[in-house]
Structure formats: C-alpha cells, structure tokens
Amino acid sequence: MIAIIDYGMGNLRSVQKGFERMGHEAVVTSDAKTILNASKVVLPGVGAFPDCMRNLREYGLIDAVHRSIESGKPFLGICLGLQLLFTESEEFGISKGLDIIKGKVIRFKGRAFEASRGVYPDKAGAIDTLKVPHMGWNSISIKRRPPVLADVPDNSYFYFVHSFHVMPEDKGVIATTTDYGFEFVSSIWKDNIFATQFHPEKSQALGLAILKRFGEMKT
C-alpha cells in the first residue's frame, strides 16, 4: 500500500487517482502509523514552504517522514515535496526544511543577482526575461537514470508549476535538469528517495509511467 501524506494543503486526489489508474493501491492519510506501515510513501506539496513545514509539525508527521526514509522504503517527493526535503528555503525569509538533502531552495531571480554570484554565467542574460512562476510543459535532461525513469526518454516533457528551485550541495544526487533560461535541478535521486519538481500526476502518459514504476519498486 502506498501512503500519500496529507498535511492539510493541496488537492491530493489527483496523485491518488494516478496511482489507481496504474493499478496501485494508494491512501491519502495524515496518520503517522499508517505512513510508517505503508510499503511506499509519497510527499506531495502545494503552497508556501514555511506553511507546509508548520503543518507537518502540527500534524506530528516530521518524524514519520524521517523514519520512513531511514527504513529504506521507496519515497517519492512531488513539487514542494521535493523542496521540503532540503535544509532550508528562502521563501518568506529563511525557513528550515527537513534537512534530509543538504542544500537550499531559492527563487528564480534576475540576471544581475545571479551574475554577481557567478552561478549561471553562460545563460545569465536569458534570466531577465523569465516569467515567474515557471508554469507549463518543459523538458528534462536525464543526468542519472533511477529505476522510476526507466520508461522515460531523455528530453521528455513534464508539467511544472513553481517559483523556487532546489540547489543541492552534492551534485551527485541530481537525476534530471531542466532549462528555463538556465539549467536548474528538476529531480533528485538518492538511495530510496526520488523527488521531482514537476508533477508526474499532471504529465499524462509519461508521468503515469513514473507512478507505475514507483508503485512496482521493492523495499
């Protein structure tokens, strides 16, 4: 059984329906015991980073997230569920995350800021014209291929809605990147964790293929 963590933010039914279409049982739950007993866990996310972290604390689910990952069971983060895994986010000031993946979550910014830090010198000029949030279909470039991407060709398109992106300290966790005026991290893979900035449940056949592969993973 797949547990989809419900901490009171966002419509989780679309994620549940996606798994059900692929033949996998999934339950939306805010019960820590159910999450710990599940064979796989999904952390979705819609909304502001600090609000989501507050709700995870108030629902008593932070320990369940950590223990689920430490147990080695397959763990999937989606959109804000990717960002919450990181050390901190700059959304509405500095907000502490789950600190499972070392690194930061930063907002898409203009050319002058990025060039001053030497972060994206090759395509810095394009950043000035970026629309924020980054919304709609965009392609992914596969850097490392985890099992859940087995059916996904390189440069496939997925659906994005976000104003912030992750910057992991360890570049070895990067699974895919996406070009939006510069190359940002669109998914990460570390041990039993796979997390995406895009929405598989909104990405038609290839997104559902990811959910199918995740549902088939063994502990």
JSON list of C-alpha atoms in Angstrom, two decimals:
[
{"chain": "A", "resi": 1, "resn": "MET", "atom": "CA", "xyz": [0.00, 0.00, 0.00]},
{"chain": "A", "resi": 2, "resn": "ILE", "atom": "CA", "xyz": [1.21, 3.50, -0.89]},
{"chain": "A", "resi": 3, "resn": "ALA", "atom": "CA", "xyz": [0.70, 6.25, 1.69]},
{"chain": "A", "resi": 4, "resn": "ILE", "atom": "CA", "xyz": [0.23, 9.78, 0.33]},
{"chain": "A", "resi": 5, "resn": "ILE", "atom": "CA", "xyz": [0.99, 12.19, 3.16]},
{"chain": "A", "resi": 6, "resn": "ASP", "atom": "CA", "xyz": [-1.84, 14.63, 3.86]},
{"chain": "A", "resi": 7, "resn": "TYR", "atom": "CA", "xyz": [-0.81, 17.64, 5.94]},
{"chain": "A", "resi": 8, "resn": "GLY", "atom": "CA", "xyz": [-3.79, 19.80, 5.09]},
{"chain": "A", "resi": 9, "resn": "MET", "atom": "CA", "xyz": [-2.53, 21.56, 1.96]},
{"chain": "A", "resi": 10, "resn": "GLY", "atom": "CA", "xyz": [-3.33, 20.86, -1.67]},
{"chain": "A", "resi": 11, "resn": "ASN", "atom": "CA", "xyz": [-5.55, 18.51, -3.64]},
{"chain": "A", "resi": 12, "resn": "LEU", "atom": "CA", "xyz": [-4.04, 15.07, -3.23]},
{"chain": "A", "resi": 13, "resn": "ARG", "atom": "CA", "xyz": [-6.78, 13.17, -5.02]},
{"chain": "A", "resi": 14, "resn": "SER", "atom": "CA", "xyz": [-5.08, 13.61, -8.41]},
{"chain": "A", "resi": 15, "resn": "VAL", "atom": "CA", "xyz": [-1.96, 11.83, -7.10]},
{"chain": "A", "resi": 16, "resn": "GLN", "atom": "CA", "xyz": [-4.08, 9.05, -5.64]},
{"chain": "A", "resi": 17, "resn": "LYS", "atom": "CA", "xyz": [-6.05, 8.68, -8.89]},
{"chain": "A", "resi": 18, "resn": "GLY", "atom": "CA", "xyz": [-2.81, 8.49, -10.84]},
{"chain": "A", "resi": 19, "resn": "PHE", "atom": "CA", "xyz": [-1.61, 5.51, -8.81]},
{"chain": "A", "resi": 20, "resn": "GLU", "atom": "CA", "xyz": [-5.02, 3.86, -9.02]},
{"chain": "A", "resi": 21, "resn": "ARG", "atom": "CA", "xyz": [-5.02, 4.18, -12.81]},
{"chain": "A", "resi": 22, "resn": "MET", "atom": "CA", "xyz": [-1.73, 2.28, -12.82]},
{"chain": "A", "resi": 23, "resn": "GLY", "atom": "CA", "xyz": [-3.18, -0.48, -10.64]},
{"chain": "A", "resi": 24, "resn": "HIS", "atom": "CA", "xyz": [-1.59, 0.52, -7.33]},
{"chain": "A", "resi": 25, "resn": "GLU", "atom": "CA", "xyz": [-3.49, 0.94, -4.08]},
{"chain": "A", "resi": 26, "resn": "ALA", "atom": "CA", "xyz": [-2.88, 4.37, -2.54]},
{"chain": "A", "resi": 27, "resn": "VAL", "atom": "CA", "xyz": [-4.38, 6.03, 0.51]},
{"chain": "A", "resi": 28, "resn": "VAL", "atom": "CA", "xyz": [-4.32, 9.72, 1.44]},
{"chain": "A", "resi": 29, "resn": "THR", "atom": "CA", "xyz": [-3.54, 9.89, 5.15]},
{"chain": "A", "resi": 30, "resn": "SER", "atom": "CA", "xyz": [-2.38, 12.16, 7.96]},
{"chain": "A", "resi": 31, "resn": "ASP", "atom": "CA", "xyz": [-1.95, 9.23, 10.36]},
{"chain": "A", "resi": 32, "resn": "ALA", "atom": "CA", "xyz": [1.70, 8.65, 11.27]},
{"chain": "A", "resi": 33, "resn": "LYS", "atom": "CA", "xyz": [1.16, 4.95, 12.00]},
{"chain": "A", "resi": 34, "resn": "THR", "atom": "CA", "xyz": [-0.40, 4.37, 8.58]},
{"chain": "A", "resi": 35, "resn": "ILE", "atom": "CA", "xyz": [2.53, 6.13, 6.93]},
{"chain": "A", "resi": 36, "resn": "LEU", "atom": "CA", "xyz": [5.07, 4.05, 8.85]},
{"chain": "A", "resi": 37, "resn": "ASN", "atom": "CA", "xyz": [3.24, 0.81, 7.99]},
{"chain": "A", "resi": 38, "resn": "ALA", "atom": "CA", "xyz": [2.98, 1.61, 4.27]},
{"chain": "A", "resi": 39, "resn": "SER", "atom": "CA", "xyz": [5.25, -0.11, 1.78]},
{"chain": "A", "resi": 40, "resn": "LYS", "atom": "CA", "xyz": [5.92, 3.19, -0.04]},
{"chain": "A", "resi": 41, "resn": "VAL", "atom": "CA", "xyz": [5.44, 6.85, 0.86]},
{"chain": "A", "resi": 42, "resn": "VAL", "atom": "CA", "xyz": [4.66, 9.93, -1.22]},
{"chain": "A", "resi": 43, "resn": "LEU", "atom": "CA", "xyz": [5.19, 13.51, -0.03]},
{"chain": "A", "resi": 44, "resn": "PRO", "atom": "CA", "xyz": [3.33, 15.90, -2.35]},
{"chain": "A", "resi": 45, "resn": "GLY", "atom": "CA", "xyz": [3.23, 19.63, -1.87]},
{"chain": "A", "resi": 46, "resn": "VAL", "atom": "CA", "xyz": [1.32, 22.72, -2.92]},
{"chain": "A", "resi": 47, "resn": "GLY", "atom": "CA", "xyz": [1.63, 26.11, -1.24]},
{"chain": "A", "resi": 48, "resn": "ALA", "atom": "CA", "xyz": [4.25, 28.06, 0.67]},
{"chain": "A", "resi": 49, "resn": "PHE", "atom": "CA", "xyz": [7.30, 26.28, 2.10]},
{"chain": "A", "resi": 50, "resn": "PRO", "atom": "CA", "xyz": [7.01, 27.65, 5.69]},
{"chain": "A", "resi": 51, "resn": "ASP", "atom": "CA", "xyz": [3.29, 26.87, 5.85]},
{"chain": "A", "resi": 52, "resn": "CYS", "atom": "CA", "xyz": [3.89, 23.30, 4.77]},
{"chain": "A", "resi": 53, "resn": "MET", "atom": "CA", "xyz": [6.66, 22.79, 7.33]},
{"chain": "A", "resi": 54, "resn": "ARG", "atom": "CA", "xyz": [4.41, 24.26, 10.04]},
{"chain": "A", "resi": 55, "resn": "ASN", "atom": "CA", "xyz": [1.61, 21.88, 9.10]},
{"chain": "A", "resi": 56, "resn": "LEU", "atom": "CA", "xyz": [3.93, 18.87, 9.06]},
{"chain": "A", "resi": 57, "resn": "ARG", "atom": "CA", "xyz": [4.97, 19.78, 12.61]},
{"chain": "A", "resi": 58, "resn": "GLU", "atom": "CA", "xyz": [1.41, 20.42, 13.80]},
{"chain": "A", "resi": 59, "resn": "TYR", "atom": "CA", "xyz": [0.20, 17.14, 12.30]},
{"chain": "A", "resi": 60, "resn": "GLY", "atom": "CA", "xyz": [3.09, 15.32, 14.01]},
{"chain": "A", "resi": 61, "resn": "LEU", "atom": "CA", "xyz": [4.40, 13.93, 10.71]},
{"chain": "A", "resi": 62, "resn": "ILE", "atom": "CA", "xyz": [8.03, 15.05, 10.57]},
{"chain": "A", "resi": 63, "resn": "ASP", "atom": "CA", "xyz": [9.26, 12.01, 12.48]},
{"chain": "A", "resi": 64, "resn": "ALA", "atom": "CA", "xyz": [7.18, 9.72, 10.23]},
{"chain": "A", "resi": 65, "resn": "VAL", "atom": "CA", "xyz": [8.87, 11.20, 7.15]},
{"chain": "A", "resi": 66, "resn": "HIS", "atom": "CA", "xyz": [12.35, 10.74, 8.59]},
{"chain": "A", "resi": 67, "resn": "ARG", "atom": "CA", "xyz": [11.67, 7.22, 9.80]},
{"chain": "A", "resi": 68, "resn": "SER", "atom": "CA", "xyz": [10.08, 6.18, 6.52]},
{"chain": "A", "resi": 69, "resn": "ILE", "atom": "CA", "xyz": [13.16, 7.29, 4.58]},
{"chain": "A", "resi": 70, "resn": "GLU", "atom": "CA", "xyz": [15.54, 5.73, 7.11]},
{"chain": "A", "resi": 71, "resn": "SER", "atom": "CA", "xyz": [13.67, 2.42, 6.79]},
{"chain": "A", "resi": 72, "resn": "GLY", "atom": "CA", "xyz": [14.72, 2.17, 3.14]},
{"chain": "A", "resi": 73, "resn": "LYS", "atom": "CA", "xyz": [11.21, 2.03, 1.69]},
{"chain": "A", "resi": 74, "resn": "PRO", "atom": "CA", "xyz": [10.66, 3.83, -1.64]},
{"chain": "A", "resi": 75, "resn": "PHE", "atom": "CA", "xyz": [9.95, 7.51, -1.08]},
{"chain": "A", "resi": 76, "resn": "LEU", "atom": "CA", "xyz": [8.62, 9.93, -3.68]},
{"chain": "A", "resi": 77, "resn": "GLY", "atom": "CA", "xyz": [8.55, 13.72, -3.32]},
{"chain": "A", "resi": 78, "resn": "ILE", "atom": "CA", "xyz": [6.48, 15.83, -5.72]},
{"chain": "A", "resi": 79, "resn": "CYS", "atom": "CA", "xyz": [6.92, 19.58, -6.36]},
{"chain": "A", "resi": 80, "resn": "LEU", "atom": "CA", "xyz": [7.05, 21.22, -2.91]},
{"chain": "A", "resi": 81, "resn": "GLY", "atom": "CA", "xyz": [7.57, 17.68, -1.61]},
{"chain": "A", "resi": 82, "resn": "LEU", "atom": "CA", "xyz": [10.99, 17.86, -3.29]},
{"chain": "A", "resi": 83, "resn": "GLN", "atom": "CA", "xyz": [11.81, 21.25, -1.78]},
{"chain": "A", "resi": 84, "resn": "LEU", "atom": "CA", "xyz": [10.77, 20.25, 1.75]},
{"chain": "A", "resi": 85, "resn": "LEU", "atom": "CA", "xyz": [13.49, 17.59, 1.77]},
{"chain": "A", "resi": 86, "resn": "PHE", "atom": "CA", "xyz": [16.18, 20.27, 1.67]},
{"chain": "A", "resi": 87, "resn": "THR", "atom": "CA", "xyz": [17.94, 22.09, 4.50]},
{"chain": "A", "resi": 88, "resn": "GLU", "atom": "CA", "xyz": [16.27, 25.46, 4.06]},
{"chain": "A", "resi": 89, "resn": "SER", "atom": "CA", "xyz": [14.26, 27.69, 1.77]},
{"chain": "A", "resi": 90, "resn": "GLU", "atom": "CA", "xyz": [14.45, 31.45, 1.23]},
{"chain": "A", "resi": 91, "resn": "GLU", "atom": "CA", "xyz": [10.68, 31.70, 0.71]},
{"chain": "A", "resi": 92, "resn": "PHE", "atom": "CA", "xyz": [9.33, 34.41, 3.08]},
{"chain": "A", "resi": 93, "resn": "GLY", "atom": "CA", "xyz": [12.72, 34.68, 4.76]},
{"chain": "A", "resi": 94, "resn": "ILE", "atom": "CA", "xyz": [14.81, 31.67, 5.74]},
{"chain": "A", "resi": 95, "resn": "SER", "atom": "CA", "xyz": [12.68, 28.66, 6.64]},
{"chain": "A", "resi": 96, "resn": "LYS", "atom": "CA", "xyz": [14.16, 25.40, 7.87]},
{"chain": "A", "resi": 97, "resn": "GLY", "atom": "CA", "xyz": [13.27, 22.27, 5.93]},
{"chain": "A", "resi": 98, "resn": "LEU", "atom": "CA", "xyz": [13.53, 18.57, 6.73]},
{"chain": "A", "resi": 99, "resn": "ASP", "atom": "CA", "xyz": [17.32, 18.65, 6.11]},
{"chain": "A", "resi": 100, "resn": "ILE", "atom": "CA", "xyz": [17.32, 15.21, 4.51]},
{"chain": "A", "resi": 101, "resn": "ILE", "atom": "CA", "xyz": [19.07, 16.53, 1.40]},
{"chain": "A", "resi": 102, "resn": "LYS", "atom": "CA", "xyz": [21.73, 19.16, 2.10]},
{"chain": "A", "resi": 103, "resn": "GLY", "atom": "CA", "xyz": [21.15, 22.34, 0.13]},
{"chain": "A", "resi": 104, "resn": "LYS", "atom": "CA", "xyz": [18.90, 25.33, -0.39]},
{"chain": "A", "resi": 105, "resn": "VAL", "atom": "CA", "xyz": [15.68, 26.27, -2.14]},
{"chain": "A", "resi": 106, "resn": "ILE", "atom": "CA", "xyz": [15.91, 29.62, -3.92]},
{"chain": "A", "resi": 107, "resn": "ARG", "atom": "CA", "xyz": [13.61, 31.75, -6.04]},
{"chain": "A", "resi": 108, "resn": "PHE", "atom": "CA", "xyz": [14.10, 32.29, -9.77]},
{"chain": "A", "resi": 109, "resn": "LYS", "atom": "CA", "xyz": [15.99, 35.58, -9.93]},
{"chain": "A", "resi": 110, "resn": "GLY", "atom": "CA", "xyz": [17.21, 38.18, -12.44]},
{"chain": "A", "resi": 111, "resn": "ARG", "atom": "CA", "xyz": [20.49, 38.34, -14.32]},
{"chain": "A", "resi": 112, "resn": "ALA", "atom": "CA", "xyz": [22.30, 40.88, -12.14]},
{"chain": "A", "resi": 113, "resn": "PHE", "atom": "CA", "xyz": [21.84, 38.85, -8.95]},
{"chain": "A", "resi": 114, "resn": "GLU", "atom": "CA", "xyz": [22.96, 35.55, -10.49]},
{"chain": "A", "resi": 115, "resn": "ALA", "atom": "CA", "xyz": [25.88, 37.05, -12.42]},
{"chain": "A", "resi": 116, "resn": "SER", "atom": "CA", "xyz": [27.17, 38.71, -9.25]},
{"chain": "A", "resi": 117, "resn": "ARG", "atom": "CA", "xyz": [27.41, 35.28, -7.65]},
{"chain": "A", "resi": 118, "resn": "GLY", "atom": "CA", "xyz": [28.86, 33.62, -10.75]},
{"chain": "A", "resi": 119, "resn": "VAL", "atom": "CA", "xyz": [26.13, 31.00, -10.63]},
{"chain": "A", "resi": 120, "resn": "TYR", "atom": "CA", "xyz": [24.87, 30.83, -14.21]},
{"chain": "A", "resi": 121, "resn": "PRO", "atom": "CA", "xyz": [27.37, 32.78, -16.33]},
{"chain": "A", "resi": 122, "resn": "ASP", "atom": "CA", "xyz": [26.60, 31.01, -19.61]},
{"chain": "A", "resi": 123, "resn": "LYS", "atom": "CA", "xyz": [22.93, 31.91, -19.81]},
{"chain": "A", "resi": 124, "resn": "ALA", "atom": "CA", "xyz": [22.65, 34.77, -17.35]},
{"chain": "A", "resi": 125, "resn": "GLY", "atom": "CA", "xyz": [21.29, 37.13, -20.00]},
{"chain": "A", "resi": 126, "resn": "ALA", "atom": "CA", "xyz": [18.21, 34.98, -20.51]},
{"chain": "A", "resi": 127, "resn": "ILE", "atom": "CA", "xyz": [17.17, 35.13, -16.89]},
{"chain": "A", "resi": 128, "resn": "ASP", "atom": "CA", "xyz": [15.94, 38.71, -17.12]},
{"chain": "A", "resi": 129, "resn": "THR", "atom": "CA", "xyz": [13.02, 37.64, -19.31]},
{"chain": "A", "resi": 130, "resn": "LEU", "atom": "CA", "xyz": [11.87, 34.67, -17.25]},
{"chain": "A", "resi": 131, "resn": "LYS", "atom": "CA", "xyz": [8.25, 34.55, -16.18]},
{"chain": "A", "resi": 132, "resn": "VAL", "atom": "CA", "xyz": [7.75, 33.52, -12.57]},
{"chain": "A", "resi": 133, "resn": "PRO", "atom": "CA", "xyz": [6.23, 31.15, -11.70]},
{"chain": "A", "resi": 134, "resn": "HIS", "atom": "CA", "xyz": [7.67, 28.70, -14.19]},
{"chain": "A", "resi": 135, "resn": "MET", "atom": "CA", "xyz": [4.41, 27.19, -15.37]},
{"chain": "A", "resi": 136, "resn": "GLY", "atom": "CA", "xyz": [3.57, 24.70, -18.10]},
{"chain": "A", "resi": 137, "resn": "TRP", "atom": "CA", "xyz": [5.35, 22.00, -20.08]},
{"chain": "A", "resi": 138, "resn": "ASN", "atom": "CA", "xyz": [9.13, 21.76, -20.21]},
{"chain": "A", "resi": 139, "resn": "SER", "atom": "CA", "xyz": [11.63, 19.03, -20.98]},
{"chain": "A", "resi": 140, "resn": "ILE", "atom": "CA", "xyz": [14.01, 17.19, -18.69]},
{"chain": "A", "resi": 141, "resn": "SER", "atom": "CA", "xyz": [17.61, 16.21, -19.35]},
{"chain": "A", "resi": 142, "resn": "ILE", "atom": "CA", "xyz": [18.47, 12.92, -17.66]},
{"chain": "A", "resi": 143, "resn": "LYS", "atom": "CA", "xyz": [21.83, 13.01, -15.87]},
{"chain": "A", "resi": 144, "resn": "ARG", "atom": "CA", "xyz": [21.37, 9.80, -13.86]},
{"chain": "A", "resi": 145, "resn": "ARG", "atom": "CA", "xyz": [18.59, 7.33, -14.56]},
{"chain": "A", "resi": 146, "resn": "PRO", "atom": "CA", "xyz": [16.83, 5.96, -11.47]},
{"chain": "A", "resi": 147, "resn": "PRO", "atom": "CA", "xyz": [14.51, 2.96, -11.88]},
{"chain": "A", "resi": 148, "resn": "VAL", "atom": "CA", "xyz": [11.39, 5.15, -11.94]},
{"chain": "A", "resi": 149, "resn": "LEU", "atom": "CA", "xyz": [12.64, 6.82, -15.13]},
{"chain": "A", "resi": 150, "resn": "ALA", "atom": "CA", "xyz": [13.18, 3.52, -16.93]},
{"chain": "A", "resi": 151, "resn": "ASP", "atom": "CA", "xyz": [10.32, 4.24, -19.37]},
{"chain": "A", "resi": 152, "resn": "VAL", "atom": "CA", "xyz": [11.08, 7.93, -19.85]},
{"chain": "A", "resi": 153, "resn": "PRO", "atom": "CA", "xyz": [13.13, 9.01, -22.89]},
{"chain": "A", "resi": 154, "resn": "ASP", "atom": "CA", "xyz": [15.63, 11.81, -22.47]},
{"chain": "A", "resi": 155, "resn": "ASN", "atom": "CA", "xyz": [14.24, 15.27, -23.27]},
{"chain": "A", "resi": 156, "resn": "SER", "atom": "CA", "xyz": [10.67, 14.21, -22.45]},
{"chain": "A", "resi": 157, "resn": "TYR", "atom": "CA", "xyz": [8.20, 16.90, -21.41]},
{"chain": "A", "resi": 158, "resn": "PHE", "atom": "CA", "xyz": [6.56, 17.22, -17.99]},
{"chain": "A", "resi": 159, "resn": "TYR", "atom": "CA", "xyz": [4.28, 19.74, -16.31]},
{"chain": "A", "resi": 160, "resn": "PHE", "atom": "CA", "xyz": [5.75, 22.35, -13.93]},
{"chain": "A", "resi": 161, "resn": "VAL", "atom": "CA", "xyz": [4.28, 24.98, -11.60]},
{"chain": "A", "resi": 162, "resn": "HIS", "atom": "CA", "xyz": [6.84, 26.62, -9.29]},
{"chain": "A", "resi": 163, "resn": "SER", "atom": "CA", "xyz": [8.63, 29.85, -8.40]},
{"chain": "A", "resi": 164, "resn": "PHE", "atom": "CA", "xyz": [11.51, 28.26, -6.47]},
{"chain": "A", "resi": 165, "resn": "HIS", "atom": "CA", "xyz": [14.10, 25.63, -7.38]},
{"chain": "A", "resi": 166, "resn": "VAL", "atom": "CA", "xyz": [16.49, 23.45, -5.39]},
{"chain": "A", "resi": 167, "resn": "MET", "atom": "CA", "xyz": [20.28, 23.73, -5.21]},
{"chain": "A", "resi": 168, "resn": "PRO", "atom": "CA", "xyz": [21.74, 20.54, -3.67]},
{"chain": "A", "resi": 169, "resn": "GLU", "atom": "CA", "xyz": [25.21, 20.73, -2.15]},
{"chain": "A", "resi": 170, "resn": "ASP", "atom": "CA", "xyz": [26.00, 17.27, -3.51]},
{"chain": "A", "resi": 171, "resn": "LYS", "atom": "CA", "xyz": [25.64, 17.40, -7.29]},
{"chain": "A", "resi": 172, "resn": "GLY", "atom": "CA", "xyz": [25.72, 13.61, -7.25]},
{"chain": "A", "resi": 173, "resn": "VAL", "atom": "CA", "xyz": [22.05, 13.49, -6.20]},
{"chain": "A", "resi": 174, "resn": "ILE", "atom": "CA", "xyz": [20.88, 15.24, -9.37]},
{"chain": "A", "resi": 175, "resn": "ALA", "atom": "CA", "xyz": [18.78, 12.96, -11.58]},
{"chain": "A", "resi": 176, "resn": "THR", "atom": "CA", "xyz": [17.47, 15.47, -14.13]},
{"chain": "A", "resi": 177, "resn": "THR", "atom": "CA", "xyz": [17.81, 19.11, -15.03]},
{"chain": "A", "resi": 178, "resn": "THR", "atom": "CA", "xyz": [15.57, 21.46, -16.99]},
{"chain": "A", "resi": 179, "resn": "ASP", "atom": "CA", "xyz": [16.38, 24.58, -19.00]},
{"chain": "A", "resi": 180, "resn": "TYR", "atom": "CA", "xyz": [14.49, 27.73, -18.06]},
{"chain": "A", "resi": 181, "resn": "GLY", "atom": "CA", "xyz": [16.96, 30.42, -19.06]},
{"chain": "A", "resi": 182, "resn": "PHE", "atom": "CA", "xyz": [19.49, 28.38, -17.10]},
{"chain": "A", "resi": 183, "resn": "GLU", "atom": "CA", "xyz": [19.81, 24.75, -16.09]},
{"chain": "A", "resi": 184, "resn": "PHE", "atom": "CA", "xyz": [18.00, 24.05, -12.81]},
{"chain": "A", "resi": 185, "resn": "VAL", "atom": "CA", "xyz": [17.56, 20.76, -10.95]},
{"chain": "A", "resi": 186, "resn": "SER", "atom": "CA", "xyz": [14.19, 19.21, -11.82]},
{"chain": "A", "resi": 187, "resn": "SER", "atom": "CA", "xyz": [14.58, 15.92, -9.92]},
{"chain": "A", "resi": 188, "resn": "ILE", "atom": "CA", "xyz": [16.91, 14.23, -7.46]},
{"chain": "A", "resi": 189, "resn": "TRP", "atom": "CA", "xyz": [17.70, 10.61, -6.65]},
{"chain": "A", "resi": 190, "resn": "LYS", "atom": "CA", "xyz": [19.44, 9.40, -3.51]},
{"chain": "A", "resi": 191, "resn": "ASP", "atom": "CA", "xyz": [19.18, 5.82, -2.31]},
{"chain": "A", "resi": 192, "resn": "ASN", "atom": "CA", "xyz": [15.44, 5.14, -1.82]},
{"chain": "A", "resi": 193, "resn": "ILE", "atom": "CA", "xyz": [14.43, 8.77, -2.45]},
{"chain": "A", "resi": 194, "resn": "PHE", "atom": "CA", "xyz": [13.26, 10.08, -5.81]},
{"chain": "A", "resi": 195, "resn": "ALA", "atom": "CA", "xyz": [11.76, 13.56, -5.89]},
{"chain": "A", "resi": 196, "resn": "THR", "atom": "CA", "xyz": [10.60, 15.74, -8.76]},
{"chain": "A", "resi": 197, "resn": "GLN", "atom": "CA", "xyz": [9.97, 19.44, -9.23]},
{"chain": "A", "resi": 198, "resn": "PHE", "atom": "CA", "xyz": [7.47, 18.59, -11.96]},
{"chain": "A", "resi": 199, "resn": "HIS", "atom": "CA", "xyz": [4.09, 16.94, -11.41]},
{"chain": "A", "resi": 200, "resn": "PRO", "atom": "CA", "xyz": [4.00, 13.32, -12.67]},
{"chain": "A", "resi": 201, "resn": "GLU", "atom": "CA", "xyz": [0.27, 13.10, -11.92]},
{"chain": "A", "resi": 202, "resn": "LYS", "atom": "CA", "xyz": [-0.36, 16.03, -14.31]},
{"chain": "A", "resi": 203, "resn": "SER", "atom": "CA", "xyz": [2.06, 14.90, -17.00]},
{"chain": "A", "resi": 204, "resn": "GLN", "atom": "CA", "xyz": [-0.09, 12.45, -18.96]},
{"chain": "A", "resi": 205, "resn": "ALA", "atom": "CA", "xyz": [1.33, 9.09, -20.08]},
{"chain": "A", "resi": 206, "resn": "LEU", "atom": "CA", "xyz": [4.98, 9.59, -19.12]},
{"chain": "A", "resi": 207, "resn": "GLY", "atom": "CA", "xyz": [4.04, 10.95, -15.71]},
{"chain": "A", "resi": 208, "resn": "LEU", "atom": "CA", "xyz": [1.80, 7.97, -15.09]},
{"chain": "A", "resi": 209, "resn": "ALA", "atom": "CA", "xyz": [4.69, 5.71, -16.17]},
{"chain": "A", "resi": 210, "resn": "ILE", "atom": "CA", "xyz": [6.75, 7.18, -13.33]},
{"chain": "A", "resi": 211, "resn": "LEU", "atom": "CA", "xyz": [3.96, 6.47, -10.83]},
{"chain": "A", "resi": 212, "resn": "LYS", "atom": "CA", "xyz": [3.64, 2.92, -12.21]},
{"chain": "A", "resi": 213, "resn": "ARG", "atom": "CA", "xyz": [7.37, 2.26, -11.81]},
{"chain": "A", "resi": 214, "resn": "PHE", "atom": "CA", "xyz": [7.39, 3.74, -8.32]},
{"chain": "A", "resi": 215, "resn": "GLY", "atom": "CA", "xyz": [4.46, 1.52, -7.33]},
{"chain": "A", "resi": 216, "resn": "GLU", "atom": "CA", "xyz": [6.38, -1.53, -8.56]},
{"chain": "A", "resi": 217, "resn": "MET", "atom": "CA", "xyz": [9.56, -0.76, -6.59]},
{"chain": "A", "resi": 218, "resn": "LYS", "atom": "CA", "xyz": [10.67, -3.16, -3.88]},
{"chain": "A", "resi": 219, "resn": "THR", "atom": "CA", "xyz": [11.96, -2.18, -0.46]}
]
